[in-house]
Amino acid sequence: MTDDQNAPATPARVPGAETAPPAAALPDAPAPESAPRDAPVPGETAAQDPEAAPPAAVPRQRDRRVLRAVLRWTAAVVVFAAAGTGTALAVVDQERTDVPGLSTLSDGRWDYPELTKPVLPAGAPLPFVQENPGEIHYADLEQLLLPAPAGSSPDRSLRGERSRVTVDRYLDEYAQDGRESLREHLTEGGLRHVVARGWSMPDGTSTRIFLLRFHTSALAGHYFDAQIGGAPDTGLRPEGVEEVSSFDLEWETGAKVASTERYVYDEPAPRGPVHVRHAYVTAGDTLALVVVSRKGEAPLVPFHQTVVLQNQLLG
């Protein structure tokens, strides 16, 4: 092999292409100027010069101040929110009358127990359905009596077996001059029996409720129409009423119970020493008499309340 064969091959020159000069041919880079005396030396921190902080430290300090302010406001919001929630729970947990400014004065209603419908005998229909044309209440009549409210004392003259009372005890609720006609009608008019419940309240208010059950709704209706009626001024005076009773003008006729009727009366002034309010409820085969009386003035609100609740039990 000749020396030409051992020599390295010269690369072919591409027409139009320029070759970069060898590295050794590049001009020398200018030598760096000496750093100013005041310039920081690389690797040293700004702590060496307490009076001149590097520019990058200013934004970091500002960020830390903003962060601290945000954290303080967040903590304050959490504290106020917790306090507000605690206050709200305390108000909700209290009775309305325990919160100053939110107390509600009683309107005079009595505290009756929760009402429940009595259980019917097996296979017995409700009183106001198509399968019961006589509109008979098959439930025990005693269970259809309104229970006495809390705080009351029972009327011992109305504590018969299964709450049943005699016709004469029922007639005692009317003036003497009207009792004989009522007794004759009840004896011949298909009356089955009478139940009653009564009580007195601490303020002296006395309440009596009588339920008269007839053999059919037609017989009950005939007794009411013939002896009691629904006239604005009833001639059948309750015991203790001086003249006559008239429709209670403060009675609101809303919230009616289907298939029943209510007739509510008040003794107008001038009155005697005892004020008497009374009402009738007709409900199929059963007629209810509700009497509320007291010396001076019988309370209006619990009287209306009692009539409505007794009506609901019969409906």
mmCIF file of N, CA, C and O in Angstrom, residues 68-153:
data_model
loop_
_atom_site.group_PDB
_atom_site.id
_atom_site.type_symbol
_atom_site.label_atom_id
_atom_site.label_comp_id
_atom_site.label_asym_id
_atom_site.label_seq_id
_atom_site.Cartn_x
_atom_site.Cartn_y
_atom_site.Cartn_z
ATOM 1 N N ARG A 68 -49.661 36.633 55.324
ATOM 2 C CA ARG A 68 -50.014 36.767 56.738
ATOM 3 C C ARG A 68 -51.359 37.485 56.896
ATOM 4 O O ARG A 68 -52.183 37.136 57.739
ATOM 5 N N ALA A 69 -51.619 38.534 56.071
ATOM 6 C CA ALA A 69 -52.889 39.258 56.156
ATOM 7 C C ALA A 69 -54.058 38.345 55.792
ATOM 8 O O ALA A 69 -55.106 38.340 56.448
ATOM 9 N N VAL A 70 -53.882 37.525 54.743
ATOM 10 C CA VAL A 70 -54.943 36.593 54.334
ATOM 11 C C VAL A 70 -55.237 35.598 55.442
ATOM 12 O O VAL A 70 -56.389 35.279 55.751
ATOM 13 N N LEU A 71 -54.183 35.081 56.061
ATOM 14 C CA LEU A 71 -54.389 34.110 57.135
ATOM 15 C C LEU A 71 -55.113 34.739 58.314
ATOM 16 O O LEU A 71 -55.984 34.114 58.934
ATOM 17 N N ARG A 72 -54.757 36.026 58.663
ATOM 18 C CA ARG A 72 -55.443 36.677 59.765
ATOM 19 C C ARG A 72 -56.935 36.857 59.465
ATOM 20 O O ARG A 72 -57.795 36.609 60.297
ATOM 21 N N TRP A 73 -57.289 37.310 58.234
ATOM 22 C CA TRP A 73 -58.698 37.502 57.871
ATOM 23 C C TRP A 73 -59.448 36.171 57.841
ATOM 24 O O TRP A 73 -60.594 36.070 58.247
ATOM 25 N N THR A 74 -58.767 35.128 57.337
ATOM 26 C CA THR A 74 -59.425 33.815 57.301
ATOM 27 C C THR A 74 -59.739 33.332 58.705
ATOM 28 O O THR A 74 -60.826 32.817 58.986
ATOM 29 N N ALA A 75 -58.776 33.501 59.623
ATOM 30 C CA ALA A 75 -59.022 33.089 61.005
ATOM 31 C C ALA A 75 -60.168 33.873 61.622
ATOM 32 O O ALA A 75 -61.009 33.326 62.344
ATOM 33 N N ALA A 76 -60.230 35.188 61.323
ATOM 34 C CA ALA A 76 -61.313 36.005 61.867
ATOM 35 C C ALA A 76 -62.671 35.556 61.346
ATOM 36 O O ALA A 76 -63.658 35.472 62.084
ATOM 37 N N VAL A 77 -62.729 35.241 60.035
ATOM 38 C CA VAL A 77 -63.991 34.782 59.447
ATOM 39 C C VAL A 77 -64.436 33.477 60.086
ATOM 40 O O VAL A 77 -65.611 33.268 60.400
ATOM 41 N N VAL A 78 -63.487 32.557 60.306
ATOM 42 C CA VAL A 78 -63.830 31.272 60.921
ATOM 43 C C VAL A 78 -64.380 31.476 62.328
ATOM 44 O O VAL A 78 -65.371 30.878 62.738
ATOM 45 N N VAL A 79 -63.738 32.370 63.101
ATOM 46 C CA VAL A 79 -64.201 32.627 64.473
ATOM 47 C C VAL A 79 -65.605 33.204 64.475
ATOM 48 O O VAL A 79 -66.484 32.761 65.206
ATOM 49 N N PHE A 80 -65.849 34.232 63.603
ATOM 50 C CA PHE A 80 -67.183 34.837 63.553
ATOM 51 C C PHE A 80 -68.217 33.840 63.068
ATOM 52 O O PHE A 80 -69.347 33.822 63.542
ATOM 53 N N ALA A 81 -67.854 33.010 62.072
ATOM 54 C CA ALA A 81 -68.800 32.013 61.563
ATOM 55 C C ALA A 81 -69.163 31.020 62.652
ATOM 56 O O ALA A 81 -70.320 30.645 62.826
ATOM 57 N N ALA A 82 -68.157 30.569 63.423
ATOM 58 C CA ALA A 82 -68.426 29.625 64.497
ATOM 59 C C ALA A 82 -69.315 30.259 65.563
ATOM 60 O O ALA A 82 -70.253 29.649 66.066
ATOM 61 N N ALA A 83 -69.023 31.523 65.896
ATOM 62 C CA ALA A 83 -69.848 32.210 66.885
ATOM 63 C C ALA A 83 -71.274 32.390 66.387
ATOM 64 O O ALA A 83 -72.236 32.194 67.126
ATOM 65 N N GLY A 84 -71.422 32.752 65.100
ATOM 66 C CA GLY A 84 -72.764 32.925 64.548
ATOM 67 C C GLY A 84 -73.534 31.633 64.523
ATOM 68 O O GLY A 84 -74.721 31.581 64.841
ATOM 69 N N THR A 85 -72.855 30.525 64.154
ATOM 70 C CA THR A 85 -73.527 29.231 64.128
ATOM 71 C C THR A 85 -73.970 28.824 65.525
ATOM 72 O O THR A 85 -75.074 28.335 65.732
ATOM 73 N N GLY A 86 -73.093 29.047 66.511
ATOM 74 C CA GLY A 86 -73.463 28.710 67.883
ATOM 75 C C GLY A 86 -74.652 29.508 68.363
ATOM 76 O O GLY A 86 -75.549 28.987 69.026
ATOM 77 N N THR A 87 -74.675 30.796 68.017
ATOM 78 C CA THR A 87 -75.812 31.630 68.412
ATOM 79 C C THR A 87 -77.094 31.159 67.753
ATOM 80 O O THR A 87 -78.143 31.077 68.379
ATOM 81 N N ALA A 88 -77.009 30.835 66.452
ATOM 82 C CA ALA A 88 -78.196 30.372 65.735
ATOM 83 C C ALA A 88 -78.719 29.081 66.332
ATOM 84 O O ALA A 88 -79.922 28.904 66.526
ATOM 85 N N LEU A 89 -77.801 28.139 66.649
ATOM 86 C CA LEU A 89 -78.241 26.886 67.240
ATOM 87 C C LEU A 89 -78.851 27.113 68.610
ATOM 88 O O LEU A 89 -79.822 26.457 68.987
ATOM 89 N N ALA A 90 -78.292 28.051 69.357
ATOM 90 C CA ALA A 90 -78.853 28.338 70.677
ATOM 91 C C ALA A 90 -80.260 28.888 70.570
ATOM 92 O O ALA A 90 -81.143 28.536 71.344
ATOM 93 N N VAL A 91 -80.511 29.750 69.578
ATOM 94 C CA VAL A 91 -81.847 30.323 69.392
ATOM 95 C C VAL A 91 -82.832 29.261 68.941
ATOM 96 O O VAL A 91 -83.959 29.165 69.424
ATOM 97 N N VAL A 92 -82.388 28.424 67.988
ATOM 98 C CA VAL A 92 -83.281 27.381 67.479
ATOM 99 C C VAL A 92 -83.625 26.385 68.578
ATOM 100 O O VAL A 92 -84.735 25.891 68.677
ATOM 101 N N ASP A 93 -82.653 26.088 69.437
ATOM 102 C CA ASP A 93 -82.855 25.075 70.461
ATOM 103 C C ASP A 93 -83.787 25.557 71.572
ATOM 104 O O ASP A 93 -84.384 24.753 72.266
ATOM 105 N N GLN A 94 -83.949 26.863 71.715
ATOM 106 C CA GLN A 94 -84.788 27.381 72.770
ATOM 107 C C GLN A 94 -86.255 27.352 72.375
ATOM 108 O O GLN A 94 -86.598 27.359 71.193
ATOM 109 N N GLU A 95 -87.100 27.304 73.370
ATOM 110 C CA GLU A 95 -88.516 27.505 73.134
ATOM 111 C C GLU A 95 -88.745 28.948 72.721
ATOM 112 O O GLU A 95 -88.003 29.843 73.119
ATOM 113 N N ARG A 96 -89.796 29.153 71.918
ATOM 114 C CA ARG A 96 -90.050 30.504 71.435
ATOM 115 C C ARG A 96 -90.253 31.487 72.573
ATOM 116 O O ARG A 96 -89.812 32.627 72.510
ATOM 117 N N THR A 97 -90.861 31.033 73.657
ATOM 118 C CA THR A 97 -91.112 31.933 74.774
ATOM 119 C C THR A 97 -89.866 32.208 75.590
ATOM 120 O O THR A 97 -89.874 33.076 76.455
ATOM 121 N N ASP A 98 -88.755 31.468 75.342
ATOM 122 C CA ASP A 98 -87.516 31.705 76.074
ATOM 123 C C ASP A 98 -86.665 32.786 75.441
ATOM 124 O O ASP A 98 -85.680 33.223 76.035
ATOM 125 N N VAL A 99 -86.980 33.173 74.215
ATOM 126 C CA VAL A 99 -86.171 34.147 73.508
ATOM 127 C C VAL A 99 -86.789 35.526 73.678
ATOM 128 O O VAL A 99 -87.933 35.744 73.286
ATOM 129 N N PRO A 100 -86.059 36.473 74.272
ATOM 130 C CA PRO A 100 -86.635 37.819 74.450
ATOM 131 C C PRO A 100 -87.046 38.415 73.112
ATOM 132 O O PRO A 100 -86.315 38.340 72.133
ATOM 133 N N GLY A 101 -88.232 39.004 73.077
ATOM 134 C CA GLY A 101 -88.716 39.632 71.859
ATOM 135 C C GLY A 101 -89.446 38.692 70.929
ATOM 136 O O GLY A 101 -90.084 39.124 69.977
ATOM 137 N N LEU A 102 -89.339 37.362 71.174
ATOM 138 C CA LEU A 102 -90.016 36.389 70.306
ATOM 139 C C LEU A 102 -91.078 35.608 71.060
ATOM 140 O O LEU A 102 -91.593 34.628 70.548
ATOM 141 N N SER A 103 -91.391 35.997 72.266
ATOM 142 C CA SER A 103 -92.393 35.263 73.024
ATOM 143 C C SER A 103 -93.776 35.449 72.408
ATOM 144 O O SER A 103 -94.083 36.497 71.855
ATOM 145 N N THR A 104 -94.577 34.384 72.441
ATOM 146 C CA THR A 104 -95.928 34.402 71.890
ATOM 147 C C THR A 104 -96.925 34.209 73.021
ATOM 148 O O THR A 104 -96.897 33.188 73.702
ATOM 149 N N LEU A 105 -97.773 35.169 73.221
ATOM 150 C CA LEU A 105 -98.775 35.063 74.261
ATOM 151 C C LEU A 105 -99.820 34.032 73.865
ATOM 152 O O LEU A 105 -100.203 33.922 72.703
ATOM 153 N N SER A 106 -100.292 33.263 74.839
ATOM 154 C CA SER A 106 -101.313 32.261 74.581
ATOM 155 C C SER A 106 -102.620 32.944 74.219
ATOM 156 O O SER A 106 -102.974 33.989 74.766
ATOM 157 N N ASP A 107 -103.352 32.354 73.265
ATOM 158 C CA ASP A 107 -104.651 32.918 72.896
ATOM 159 C C ASP A 107 -105.769 32.295 73.705
ATOM 160 O O ASP A 107 -106.943 32.518 73.413
ATOM 161 N N GLY A 108 -105.423 31.507 74.710
ATOM 162 C CA GLY A 108 -106.429 30.942 75.604
ATOM 163 C C GLY A 108 -106.839 29.522 75.279
ATOM 164 O O GLY A 108 -107.708 28.965 75.948
ATOM 165 N N ARG A 109 -106.225 28.903 74.271
ATOM 166 C CA ARG A 109 -106.600 27.523 73.933
ATOM 167 C C ARG A 109 -106.225 26.565 75.058
ATOM 168 O O ARG A 109 -105.252 26.754 75.766
ATOM 169 N N TRP A 110 -107.022 25.517 75.168
ATOM 170 C CA TRP A 110 -106.729 24.483 76.151
ATOM 171 C C TRP A 110 -105.818 23.443 75.531
ATOM 172 O O TRP A 110 -105.793 23.235 74.299
ATOM 173 N N ASP A 111 -105.088 22.761 76.386
ATOM 174 C CA ASP A 111 -104.119 21.762 75.938
ATOM 175 C C ASP A 111 -104.785 20.394 75.912
ATOM 176 O O ASP A 111 -104.758 19.651 76.894
ATOM 177 N N TYR A 112 -105.379 20.057 74.777
ATOM 178 C CA TYR A 112 -106.027 18.764 74.619
ATOM 179 C C TYR A 112 -105.004 17.704 74.219
ATOM 180 O O TYR A 112 -104.027 18.010 73.520
ATOM 181 N N PRO A 113 -105.229 16.463 74.628
ATOM 182 C CA PRO A 113 -104.354 15.392 74.144
ATOM 183 C C PRO A 113 -104.584 15.154 72.653
ATOM 184 O O PRO A 113 -105.599 15.573 72.089
ATOM 185 N N GLU A 114 -103.632 14.507 72.026
ATOM 186 C CA GLU A 114 -103.754 14.212 70.594
ATOM 187 C C GLU A 114 -104.965 13.305 70.355
ATOM 188 O O GLU A 114 -105.155 12.296 71.046
ATOM 189 N N LEU A 115 -105.781 13.688 69.380
ATOM 190 C CA LEU A 115 -107.001 12.939 69.111
ATOM 191 C C LEU A 115 -106.707 11.743 68.214
ATOM 192 O O LEU A 115 -105.917 11.834 67.273
ATOM 193 N N THR A 116 -107.358 10.639 68.499
ATOM 194 C CA THR A 116 -107.245 9.438 67.672
ATOM 195 C C THR A 116 -108.644 8.889 67.426
ATOM 196 O O THR A 116 -109.498 8.888 68.321
ATOM 197 N N LYS A 117 -108.861 8.416 66.224
ATOM 198 C CA LYS A 117 -110.147 7.812 65.887
ATOM 199 C C LYS A 117 -110.252 6.431 66.535
ATOM 200 O O LYS A 117 -109.280 5.668 66.575
ATOM 201 N N PRO A 118 -111.421 6.089 67.071
ATOM 202 C CA PRO A 118 -111.569 4.764 67.690
ATOM 203 C C PRO A 118 -111.530 3.660 66.640
ATOM 204 O O PRO A 118 -111.832 3.879 65.461
ATOM 205 N N VAL A 119 -111.169 2.485 67.101
ATOM 206 C CA VAL A 119 -111.114 1.325 66.210
ATOM 207 C C VAL A 119 -112.530 0.773 66.027
ATOM 208 O O VAL A 119 -113.264 0.559 67.003
ATOM 209 N N LEU A 120 -112.898 0.555 64.775
ATOM 210 C CA LEU A 120 -114.227 0.019 64.486
ATOM 211 C C LEU A 120 -114.262 -1.488 64.682
ATOM 212 O O LEU A 120 -113.224 -2.170 64.544
ATOM 213 N N PRO A 121 -115.419 -2.051 64.995
ATOM 214 C CA PRO A 121 -115.534 -3.509 65.024
ATOM 215 C C PRO A 121 -115.196 -4.098 63.654
ATOM 216 O O PRO A 121 -115.317 -3.434 62.622
ATOM 217 N N ALA A 122 -114.767 -5.336 63.663
ATOM 218 C CA ALA A 122 -114.365 -5.980 62.412
ATOM 219 C C ALA A 122 -115.510 -5.969 61.409
ATOM 220 O O ALA A 122 -116.637 -6.381 61.725
ATOM 221 N N GLY A 123 -115.241 -5.481 60.211
ATOM 222 C CA GLY A 123 -116.224 -5.453 59.139
ATOM 223 C C GLY A 123 -117.194 -4.300 59.181
ATOM 224 O O GLY A 123 -118.025 -4.163 58.279
ATOM 225 N N ALA A 124 -117.134 -3.456 60.209
ATOM 226 C CA ALA A 124 -118.079 -2.338 60.328
ATOM 227 C C ALA A 124 -117.639 -1.186 59.429
ATOM 228 O O ALA A 124 -116.455 -0.838 59.401
ATOM 229 N N PRO A 125 -118.569 -0.562 58.706
ATOM 230 C CA PRO A 125 -118.196 0.556 57.829
ATOM 231 C C PRO A 125 -118.128 1.870 58.585
ATOM 232 O O PRO A 125 -118.652 2.006 59.705
ATOM 233 N N LEU A 126 -117.507 2.847 57.985
ATOM 234 C CA LEU A 126 -117.499 4.205 58.518
ATOM 235 C C LEU A 126 -118.908 4.799 58.427
ATOM 236 O O LEU A 126 -119.732 4.326 57.647
ATOM 237 N N PRO A 127 -119.205 5.838 59.191
ATOM 238 C CA PRO A 127 -120.590 6.340 59.234
ATOM 239 C C PRO A 127 -121.062 7.006 57.944
ATOM 240 O O PRO A 127 -122.266 6.980 57.652
ATOM 241 N N PHE A 128 -120.163 7.574 57.162
ATOM 242 C CA PHE A 128 -120.614 8.367 56.011
ATOM 243 C C PHE A 128 -120.079 7.801 54.699
ATOM 244 O O PHE A 128 -119.445 8.498 53.900
ATOM 245 N N VAL A 129 -120.321 6.523 54.487
ATOM 246 C CA VAL A 129 -119.952 5.870 53.237
ATOM 247 C C VAL A 129 -121.200 5.238 52.637
ATOM 248 O O VAL A 129 -122.240 5.080 53.308
ATOM 249 N N GLN A 130 -121.097 4.853 51.373
ATOM 250 C CA GLN A 130 -122.255 4.315 50.663
ATOM 251 C C GLN A 130 -122.759 3.021 51.299
ATOM 252 O O GLN A 130 -123.964 2.727 51.287
ATOM 253 N N GLU A 131 -121.859 2.251 51.890
ATOM 254 C CA GLU A 131 -122.252 0.980 52.500
ATOM 255 C C GLU A 131 -122.976 1.169 53.832
ATOM 256 O O GLU A 131 -123.408 0.176 54.448
ATOM 257 N N ASN A 132 -123.124 2.418 54.281
ATOM 258 C CA ASN A 132 -123.763 2.690 55.562
ATOM 259 C C ASN A 132 -124.858 3.738 55.363
ATOM 260 O O ASN A 132 -124.706 4.904 55.751
ATOM 261 N N PRO A 133 -125.999 3.358 54.768
ATOM 262 C CA PRO A 133 -127.045 4.345 54.451
ATOM 263 C C PRO A 133 -127.668 4.980 55.693
ATOM 264 O O PRO A 133 -128.173 6.107 55.631
ATOM 265 N N GLY A 134 -127.658 4.297 56.830
ATOM 266 C CA GLY A 134 -128.219 4.858 58.047
ATOM 267 C C GLY A 134 -127.275 5.809 58.756
ATOM 268 O O GLY A 134 -127.652 6.399 59.776
ATOM 269 N N GLU A 135 -126.045 5.969 58.246
ATOM 270 C CA GLU A 135 -125.021 6.843 58.847
ATOM 271 C C GLU A 135 -124.847 6.522 60.324
ATOM 272 O O GLU A 135 -124.884 7.398 61.188
ATOM 273 N N ILE A 136 -124.626 5.238 60.596
ATOM 274 C CA ILE A 136 -124.473 4.752 61.963
ATOM 275 C C ILE A 136 -123.004 4.828 62.374
ATOM 276 O O ILE A 136 -122.106 4.449 61.620
ATOM 277 N N HIS A 137 -122.774 5.316 63.599
ATOM 278 C CA HIS A 137 -121.443 5.259 64.194
ATOM 279 C C HIS A 137 -121.310 3.924 64.919
ATOM 280 O O HIS A 137 -121.899 3.726 65.990
ATOM 281 N N TYR A 138 -120.545 2.997 64.347
ATOM 282 C CA TYR A 138 -120.393 1.687 64.961
ATOM 283 C C TYR A 138 -119.313 1.666 66.040
ATOM 284 O O TYR A 138 -119.203 0.685 66.777
ATOM 285 N N ALA A 139 -118.545 2.711 66.145
ATOM 286 C CA ALA A 139 -117.549 2.780 67.210
ATOM 287 C C ALA A 139 -118.228 2.967 68.557
ATOM 288 O O ALA A 139 -119.365 3.457 68.643
ATOM 289 N N ASP A 140 -117.532 2.572 69.609
ATOM 290 C CA ASP A 140 -118.052 2.784 70.956
ATOM 291 C C ASP A 140 -118.255 4.280 71.159
ATOM 292 O O ASP A 140 -117.341 5.084 70.958
ATOM 293 N N LEU A 141 -119.460 4.665 71.575
ATOM 294 C CA LEU A 141 -119.796 6.078 71.672
ATOM 295 C C LEU A 141 -118.910 6.795 72.696
ATOM 296 O O LEU A 141 -118.593 7.984 72.538
ATOM 297 N N GLU A 142 -118.476 6.084 73.723
ATOM 298 C CA GLU A 142 -117.599 6.700 74.724
ATOM 299 C C GLU A 142 -116.286 7.153 74.086
ATOM 300 O O GLU A 142 -115.721 8.192 74.464
ATOM 301 N N GLN A 143 -115.796 6.401 73.110
ATOM 302 C CA GLN A 143 -114.538 6.753 72.456
ATOM 303 C C GLN A 143 -114.694 7.933 71.495
ATOM 304 O O GLN A 143 -113.693 8.487 71.042
ATOM 305 N N LEU A 144 -115.922 8.319 71.213
ATOM 306 C CA LEU A 144 -116.159 9.490 70.363
ATOM 307 C C LEU A 144 -116.310 10.769 71.175
ATOM 308 O O LEU A 144 -116.468 11.845 70.606
ATOM 309 N N LEU A 145 -116.251 10.650 72.509
ATOM 310 C CA LEU A 145 -116.288 11.830 73.366
ATOM 311 C C LEU A 145 -114.918 12.507 73.372
ATOM 312 O O LEU A 145 -113.879 11.841 73.465
ATOM 313 N N LEU A 146 -114.909 13.816 73.318
ATOM 314 C CA LEU A 146 -113.657 14.561 73.383
ATOM 315 C C LEU A 146 -113.020 14.370 74.761
ATOM 316 O O LEU A 146 -113.681 14.540 75.786
ATOM 317 N N PRO A 147 -111.740 14.015 74.821
ATOM 318 C CA PRO A 147 -111.083 13.881 76.131
ATOM 319 C C PRO A 147 -110.896 15.232 76.801
ATOM 320 O O PRO A 147 -110.863 16.274 76.134
ATOM 321 N N ALA A 148 -110.757 15.210 78.105
ATOM 322 C CA ALA A 148 -110.585 16.449 78.862
ATOM 323 C C ALA A 148 -109.186 17.019 78.636
ATOM 324 O O ALA A 148 -108.227 16.273 78.448
ATOM 325 N N PRO A 149 -109.045 18.342 78.657
ATOM 326 C CA PRO A 149 -107.729 18.958 78.456
ATOM 327 C C PRO A 149 -106.864 18.857 79.710
ATOM 328 O O PRO A 149 -107.339 18.538 80.803
ATOM 329 N N ALA A 150 -105.581 19.167 79.535
ATOM 330 C CA ALA A 150 -104.643 19.149 80.655
ATOM 331 C C ALA A 150 -105.022 20.224 81.673
ATOM 332 O O ALA A 150 -105.488 21.305 81.305
ATOM 333 N N GLY A 151 -104.837 19.912 82.934
ATOM 334 C CA GLY A 151 -105.115 20.873 83.989
ATOM 335 C C GLY A 151 -106.556 20.926 84.439
ATOM 336 O O GLY A 151 -106.901 21.736 85.308
ATOM 337 N N SER A 152 -107.411 20.081 83.881
ATOM 338 C CA SER A 152 -108.838 20.118 84.218
ATOM 339 C C SER A 152 -109.148 19.158 85.357
ATOM 340 O O SER A 152 -108.396 18.216 85.641
ATOM 341 N N SER A 153 -110.296 19.389 85.992
ATOM 342 C CA SER A 153 -110.812 18.497 87.029
ATOM 343 C C SER A 153 -112.114 17.883 86.528
ATOM 344 O O SER A 153 -112.976 18.605 86.010
#
